[in-house]
């Protein structure tokens, strides 16, 4: 809105207008007319704004008046004890709502607990913290961060070797390839001076590649024993295994210790841990939730860790042929020397560059008539 001075037109006195009319030029008159037009336009805008504000105030007054009339009407029709009845209804509704929310909260907590247990026991990654501790020595190489979820298996190859053959592994793959390409090799067994003994001092052997089947894909299914626990952290007391198992069974068979009747027990020699299986359901789960227990053995209490007992079965195994790049199979070796001299003769022969060989890493030999698993 314009200022008060701009909102009203000040008219000059008759004498002033008369004096101005005598002295005003046409150009000055046009300027005055334009100014009066601007003042008239400003007045029109002020008037429109005031009219709009007036209508808004009248509408607000009408609205307040209607609300006041409605309130008075309700007060006249409302019984004296209506407030009390309404308050009681509100309290009853609030109690019902509280009861419903309490039941819903308990139901959600139960569902959350079931889901937590299911994730804990079904997902191996989620139950890592519950697994038994075992001291290890890291002797491998570090990898990139993106490779941490990969499982790398190093197969332990057992190659059955028939009699009259040998496996020789070179330090370099190109040496093994060269020996295989030569196929037949004449191995000197002695270094006699008599030329007539050459036929009896040499043997001919055949060299060939070594192909084995290696796993290309492996899937292992893990299942948790619902009534079994794995007890780890056992102390090295030098007592017989049967006595240690008796003490553990005695402790975990008592209800006050959170256990029940023990159905079976087993000592795992490879890791020094014990598997206990109970006759009742739910006992193992409660003990695993506790995580640790104090078990008296002799005059001392030891803190033992309780973990779920997992069984692993191979559900899918895929194999593919693979060639050993540094290993050569030697066959057709006659039984003319004792085992140790023959092994030495073979290693000496295939270490010579002149024979197409090279530095030997390891050599295994099985005489004729015998077999190596």
Tab-separated table of N, CA and C in Angstrom, residues 44-107:
chain	number	residue	atom	x	y	z
A	44	UNK	N	-7.489	4.306	-6.765
A	44	UNK	CA	-8.291	3.134	-7.150
A	44	UNK	C	-7.711	1.848	-6.546
A	45	UNK	N	-6.387	1.710	-6.564
A	45	UNK	CA	-5.758	0.515	-5.990
A	45	UNK	C	-5.979	0.437	-4.481
A	46	UNK	N	-5.856	1.601	-3.816
A	46	UNK	CA	-6.099	1.611	-2.371
A	46	UNK	C	-7.532	1.237	-2.060
A	47	UNK	N	-8.434	1.717	-2.846
A	47	UNK	CA	-9.845	1.427	-2.624
A	47	UNK	C	-10.134	-0.069	-2.795
A	48	UNK	N	-9.556	-0.641	-3.857
A	48	UNK	CA	-9.768	-2.073	-4.096
A	48	UNK	C	-9.194	-2.919	-2.964
A	49	UNK	N	-8.034	-2.516	-2.454
A	49	UNK	CA	-7.404	-3.265	-1.370
A	49	UNK	C	-8.222	-3.158	-0.086
A	50	UNK	N	-8.714	-1.963	0.192
A	50	UNK	CA	-9.544	-1.781	1.377
A	50	UNK	C	-10.835	-2.576	1.282
A	51	UNK	N	-11.399	-2.643	0.098
A	51	UNK	CA	-12.623	-3.402	-0.101
A	51	UNK	C	-12.379	-4.894	0.108
A	52	UNK	N	-11.234	-5.363	-0.357
A	52	UNK	CA	-10.887	-6.776	-0.191
A	52	UNK	C	-10.689	-7.109	1.275
A	53	UNK	N	-9.989	-6.238	2.013
A	53	UNK	CA	-9.786	-6.468	3.446
A	53	UNK	C	-11.109	-6.440	4.189
A	54	UNK	N	-12.008	-5.536	3.762
A	54	UNK	CA	-13.305	-5.445	4.404
A	54	UNK	C	-14.101	-6.728	4.230
A	55	UNK	N	-14.078	-7.303	3.025
A	55	UNK	CA	-14.804	-8.549	2.772
A	55	UNK	C	-14.218	-9.702	3.586
A	56	UNK	N	-12.903	-9.728	3.700
A	56	UNK	CA	-12.268	-10.786	4.486
A	56	UNK	C	-12.661	-10.700	5.944
A	57	UNK	N	-12.702	-9.475	6.488
A	57	UNK	CA	-13.091	-9.299	7.885
A	57	UNK	C	-14.540	-9.696	8.098
A	58	UNK	N	-15.408	-9.346	7.137
A	58	UNK	CA	-16.813	-9.706	7.265
A	58	UNK	C	-17.003	-11.220	7.225
A	59	UNK	N	-16.255	-11.903	6.340
A	59	UNK	CA	-16.347	-13.377	6.281
A	59	UNK	C	-15.869	-14.011	7.580
A	60	UNK	N	-14.796	-13.482	8.150
A	60	UNK	CA	-14.297	-14.004	9.402
A	60	UNK	C	-15.299	-13.790	10.524
A	61	UNK	N	-15.955	-12.609	10.537
A	61	UNK	CA	-16.953	-12.339	11.554
A	61	UNK	C	-18.132	-13.295	11.436
A	62	UNK	N	-18.532	-13.574	10.182
A	62	UNK	CA	-19.638	-14.507	9.975
A	62	UNK	C	-19.263	-15.910	10.461
A	63	UNK	N	-18.034	-16.334	10.186
A	63	UNK	CA	-17.576	-17.659	10.596
A	63	UNK	C	-17.544	-17.770	12.127
A	64	UNK	N	-17.015	-16.738	12.781
A	64	UNK	CA	-16.966	-16.733	14.249
A	64	UNK	C	-18.367	-16.740	14.829
A	65	UNK	N	-19.246	-16.006	14.214
A	65	UNK	CA	-20.621	-15.948	14.693
A	65	UNK	C	-21.286	-17.318	14.607
A	66	UNK	N	-21.067	-18.030	13.476
A	66	UNK	CA	-21.655	-19.362	13.315
A	66	UNK	C	-21.074	-20.337	14.345
A	67	UNK	N	-19.771	-20.255	14.552
A	67	UNK	CA	-19.158	-21.146	15.547
A	67	UNK	C	-19.700	-20.870	16.940
A	68	UNK	N	-19.900	-19.624	17.249
A	68	UNK	CA	-20.438	-19.260	18.566
A	68	UNK	C	-21.856	-19.786	18.732
A	69	UNK	N	-22.685	-19.635	17.691
A	69	UNK	CA	-24.063	-20.127	17.757
A	69	UNK	C	-24.097	-21.647	17.910
A	70	UNK	N	-23.195	-22.362	17.151
A	70	UNK	CA	-23.151	-23.820	17.235
A	70	UNK	C	-22.705	-24.271	18.620
A	71	UNK	N	-21.744	-23.580	19.203
A	71	UNK	CA	-21.262	-23.919	20.533
A	71	UNK	C	-22.352	-23.718	21.587
A	72	UNK	N	-23.069	-22.606	21.470
A	72	UNK	CA	-24.159	-22.362	22.415
A	72	UNK	C	-25.260	-23.409	22.290
A	73	UNK	N	-25.535	-23.803	21.053
A	73	UNK	CA	-26.554	-24.830	20.821
A	73	UNK	C	-26.150	-26.159	21.444
A	74	UNK	N	-24.872	-26.533	21.282
A	74	UNK	CA	-24.393	-27.805	21.843
A	74	UNK	C	-24.415	-27.774	23.371
A	75	UNK	N	-24.069	-26.638	23.929
A	75	UNK	CA	-24.081	-26.529	25.381
A	75	UNK	C	-25.486	-26.661	25.948
A	76	UNK	N	-26.467	-26.154	25.225
A	76	UNK	CA	-27.843	-26.261	25.693
A	76	UNK	C	-28.375	-27.687	25.603
A	77	UNK	N	-27.962	-28.413	24.548
A	77	UNK	CA	-28.480	-29.775	24.338
A	77	UNK	C	-27.714	-30.822	25.135
A	78	UNK	N	-26.530	-30.532	25.607
A	78	UNK	CA	-25.675	-31.521	26.266
A	78	UNK	C	-26.155	-31.778	27.683
A	79	UNK	N	-26.368	-33.060	28.082
A	79	UNK	CA	-26.793	-33.382	29.446
A	79	UNK	C	-25.709	-33.021	30.435
A	80	UNK	N	-26.051	-32.838	31.684
A	80	UNK	CA	-25.066	-32.432	32.702
A	80	UNK	C	-23.950	-33.449	32.871
A	81	UNK	N	-24.265	-34.764	32.775
A	81	UNK	CA	-23.242	-35.795	33.011
A	81	UNK	C	-22.604	-36.286	31.723
A	82	UNK	N	-22.776	-35.527	30.647
A	82	UNK	CA	-22.227	-35.979	29.352
A	82	UNK	C	-20.703	-35.986	29.374
A	83	UNK	N	-20.113	-35.008	30.052
A	83	UNK	CA	-18.660	-34.963	30.121
A	83	UNK	C	-18.101	-36.195	30.808
A	84	UNK	N	-18.757	-36.622	31.878
A	84	UNK	CA	-18.302	-37.794	32.614
A	84	UNK	C	-18.416	-39.055	31.778
A	85	UNK	N	-19.561	-39.175	31.069
A	85	UNK	CA	-19.745	-40.359	30.215
A	85	UNK	C	-18.708	-40.372	29.101
A	86	UNK	N	-18.482	-39.190	28.489
A	86	UNK	CA	-17.497	-39.107	27.407
A	86	UNK	C	-16.107	-39.461	27.903
A	87	UNK	N	-15.744	-39.013	29.105
A	87	UNK	CA	-14.430	-39.320	29.662
A	87	UNK	C	-14.272	-40.813	29.916
A	88	UNK	N	-15.325	-41.448	30.421
A	88	UNK	CA	-15.272	-42.888	30.658
A	88	UNK	C	-15.108	-43.654	29.348
A	89	UNK	N	-15.821	-43.187	28.304
A	89	UNK	CA	-15.683	-43.842	26.995
A	89	UNK	C	-14.262	-43.712	26.476
A	90	UNK	N	-13.688	-42.502	26.638
A	90	UNK	CA	-12.310	-42.290	26.166
A	90	UNK	C	-11.331	-43.176	26.931
A	91	UNK	N	-11.537	-43.317	28.248
A	91	UNK	CA	-10.644	-44.167	29.044
A	91	UNK	C	-10.763	-45.618	28.611
A	92	UNK	N	-11.993	-46.078	28.343
A	92	UNK	CA	-12.189	-47.459	27.896
A	92	UNK	C	-11.524	-47.704	26.553
A	93	UNK	N	-11.686	-46.734	25.647
A	93	UNK	CA	-11.045	-46.863	24.321
A	93	UNK	C	-9.531	-46.884	24.470
A	94	UNK	N	-9.002	-46.030	25.339
A	94	UNK	CA	-7.551	-45.987	25.535
A	94	UNK	C	-7.028	-47.299	26.117
A	95	UNK	N	-7.801	-47.878	27.059
A	95	UNK	CA	-7.376	-49.157	27.630
A	95	UNK	C	-7.374	-50.264	26.586
A	96	UNK	N	-8.410	-50.295	25.755
A	96	UNK	CA	-8.465	-51.303	24.690
A	96	UNK	C	-7.302	-51.128	23.725
A	97	UNK	N	-7.007	-49.874	23.394
A	97	UNK	CA	-5.905	-49.609	22.471
A	97	UNK	C	-4.573	-50.013	23.080
A	98	UNK	N	-4.413	-49.750	24.380
A	98	UNK	CA	-3.174	-50.139	25.050
A	98	UNK	C	-3.023	-51.652	25.072
A	99	UNK	N	-4.118	-52.360	25.351
A	99	UNK	CA	-4.073	-53.820	25.368
A	99	UNK	C	-3.738	-54.369	23.992
A	100	UNK	N	-4.338	-53.764	22.973
A	100	UNK	CA	-4.063	-54.241	21.602
A	100	UNK	C	-2.610	-53.998	21.217
A	101	UNK	N	-2.086	-52.813	21.567
A	101	UNK	CA	-0.696	-52.502	21.246
A	101	UNK	C	0.270	-53.396	22.025
A	102	UNK	N	-0.078	-53.730	23.270
A	102	UNK	CA	0.777	-54.622	24.058
A	102	UNK	C	0.838	-56.014	23.441
A	103	UNK	N	-0.315	-56.513	23.015
A	103	UNK	CA	-0.337	-57.827	22.362
A	103	UNK	C	0.436	-57.800	21.051
A	104	UNK	N	0.276	-56.730	20.299
A	104	UNK	CA	0.989	-56.614	19.026
A	104	UNK	C	2.492	-56.519	19.257
A	105	UNK	N	2.894	-55.784	20.301
A	105	UNK	CA	4.319	-55.682	20.617
A	105	UNK	C	4.898	-57.045	20.987
A	106	UNK	N	4.166	-57.809	21.827
A	106	UNK	CA	4.644	-59.134	22.213
A	106	UNK	C	4.736	-60.064	21.016
A	107	UNK	N	3.750	-59.967	20.123
A	107	UNK	CA	3.773	-60.806	18.936
A	107	UNK	C	4.968	-60.467	18.041
